[in-house]
Amino acid sequence: MLSRGLPNGAVPKLERPGPLRERVYEALLELITTRALRPGQHLVESELAGQLGVSRQPVREALQRLNTEGWVDLRPAQGAFVHEPTEEEADQLLTVRTLLEAEAARLAAAGTDAAGVAALEDLCAKGERAVLDDDVDGAVAANAEFHAKVMELAGNAVLSELAAQVDRRVRWYYTPVARQRGKQSWIEHRELIAAITAGDEHGATAVMRAHTEHTRRTYHDRERS
């Protein structure tokens, strides 16, 4: 239950400009995505309002929006709960992710220059350091940055827009398996960089497809590990 409190440092500061309801929504979405608020967790409006330093109204509005988007379940006479994704939901999302990112890898291999490769190498090194430090949050963030960079290097605005629609949920599913994927995930990233550097479109596609498939299988196998 939320009354046991969030992890230290988990509550974001609402200092950015813009409508309060939008900032509260973004704060709650980030807490859900990073699993500071766990799937199935009861969300009490008054407690969330107190921890975020706002009134209950923007929290209520944010929860309603999150419910519409499938992040929160509003149950009659029970309240709000963080949505618990089914295995089918995860499988469908991660399958779509594979399709998008495999094409992004192919396009990146077809046109990436030395500066693009260097940016990927820097992000890969960042992720490898996070794994060595057992910094799960850092590894998840670096993983998201790396994949976003590949998508940027693909140079296809429509593909990037579609990928952005699933990015948050990819992070949500990746977080509980980040430690398990660990070093191997970044070995696969290095293989992808090599294929992109060589301009090997077929190889980059194959590496990315295998990489995202490994994450999908690891997510489904997490309870048995």
PDB file of C-alpha atoms in Angstrom, residues 90-104 143-144 146-148 151 159 162-163 166-167 169-171 173-174 181 185 189 208-209 211-216:
ATOM      1  CA  ALA A  90       3.381  -7.386 -22.590  1.00  0.00           C
ATOM      2  CA  ASP A  91       3.826  -9.785 -25.476  1.00  0.00           C
ATOM      3  CA  GLN A  92       1.862  -7.620 -27.880  1.00  0.00           C
ATOM      4  CA  LEU A  93       3.731  -4.465 -26.894  1.00  0.00           C
ATOM      5  CA  LEU A  94       7.187  -6.032 -27.048  1.00  0.00           C
ATOM      6  CA  THR A  95       6.387  -7.664 -30.389  1.00  0.00           C
ATOM      7  CA  VAL A  96       5.474  -4.278 -31.867  1.00  0.00           C
ATOM      8  CA  ARG A  97       8.642  -2.847 -30.370  1.00  0.00           C
ATOM      9  CA  THR A  98      10.688  -5.488 -32.185  1.00  0.00           C
ATOM     10  CA  LEU A  99       9.156  -4.542 -35.530  1.00  0.00           C
ATOM     11  CA  LEU A 100       9.794  -0.817 -35.033  1.00  0.00           C
ATOM     12  CA  GLU A 101      13.314  -1.124 -33.706  1.00  0.00           C
ATOM     13  CA  ALA A 102      14.469  -3.693 -36.259  1.00  0.00           C
ATOM     14  CA  GLU A 103      13.514  -1.258 -39.031  1.00  0.00           C
ATOM     15  CA  ALA A 104      15.197   1.595 -37.161  1.00  0.00           C
ATOM     16  CA  ASN A 143      19.051   1.558 -22.367  1.00  0.00           C
ATOM     17  CA  ALA A 144      16.199   3.917 -23.235  1.00  0.00           C
ATOM     18  CA  PHE A 146      20.538   4.075 -26.572  1.00  0.00           C
ATOM     19  CA  HIS A 147      17.410   2.834 -28.317  1.00  0.00           C
ATOM     20  CA  ALA A 148      16.140   6.399 -28.739  1.00  0.00           C
ATOM     21  CA  MET A 151      15.658   5.625 -33.647  1.00  0.00           C
ATOM     22  CA  LEU A 159       8.824   5.647 -37.258  1.00  0.00           C
ATOM     23  CA  LEU A 162       5.287   5.440 -33.447  1.00  0.00           C
ATOM     24  CA  ALA A 163       8.222   4.370 -31.266  1.00  0.00           C
ATOM     25  CA  VAL A 166       5.425   2.680 -26.855  1.00  0.00           C
ATOM     26  CA  ASP A 167       8.618   3.986 -25.224  1.00  0.00           C
ATOM     27  CA  ARG A 169       5.691   0.925 -21.711  1.00  0.00           C
ATOM     28  CA  VAL A 170       8.931  -0.571 -22.981  1.00  0.00           C
ATOM     29  CA  ARG A 171      10.695   1.013 -19.995  1.00  0.00           C
ATOM     30  CA  TYR A 173       8.472  -3.873 -18.922  1.00  0.00           C
ATOM     31  CA  TYR A 174      12.274  -3.605 -19.063  1.00  0.00           C
ATOM     32  CA  ARG A 181      19.609  -8.878 -18.752  1.00  0.00           C
ATOM     33  CA  SER A 185      22.197  -6.649 -23.094  1.00  0.00           C
ATOM     34  CA  HIS A 189      24.315  -3.297 -28.095  1.00  0.00           C
ATOM     35  CA  MET A 208      18.201  -5.771 -33.123  1.00  0.00           C
ATOM     36  CA  ARG A 209      15.515  -8.370 -33.724  1.00  0.00           C
ATOM     37  CA  HIS A 211      18.146  -8.311 -28.942  1.00  0.00           C
ATOM     38  CA  THR A 212      14.531  -7.252 -28.475  1.00  0.00           C
ATOM     39  CA  GLU A 213      13.393 -10.881 -28.609  1.00  0.00           C
ATOM     40  CA  HIS A 214      15.793 -11.743 -25.771  1.00  0.00           C
ATOM     41  CA  THR A 215      14.212  -9.003 -23.661  1.00  0.00           C
ATOM     42  CA  ARG A 216      10.719 -10.239 -24.488  1.00  0.00           C
TER      43      ARG A 216
END
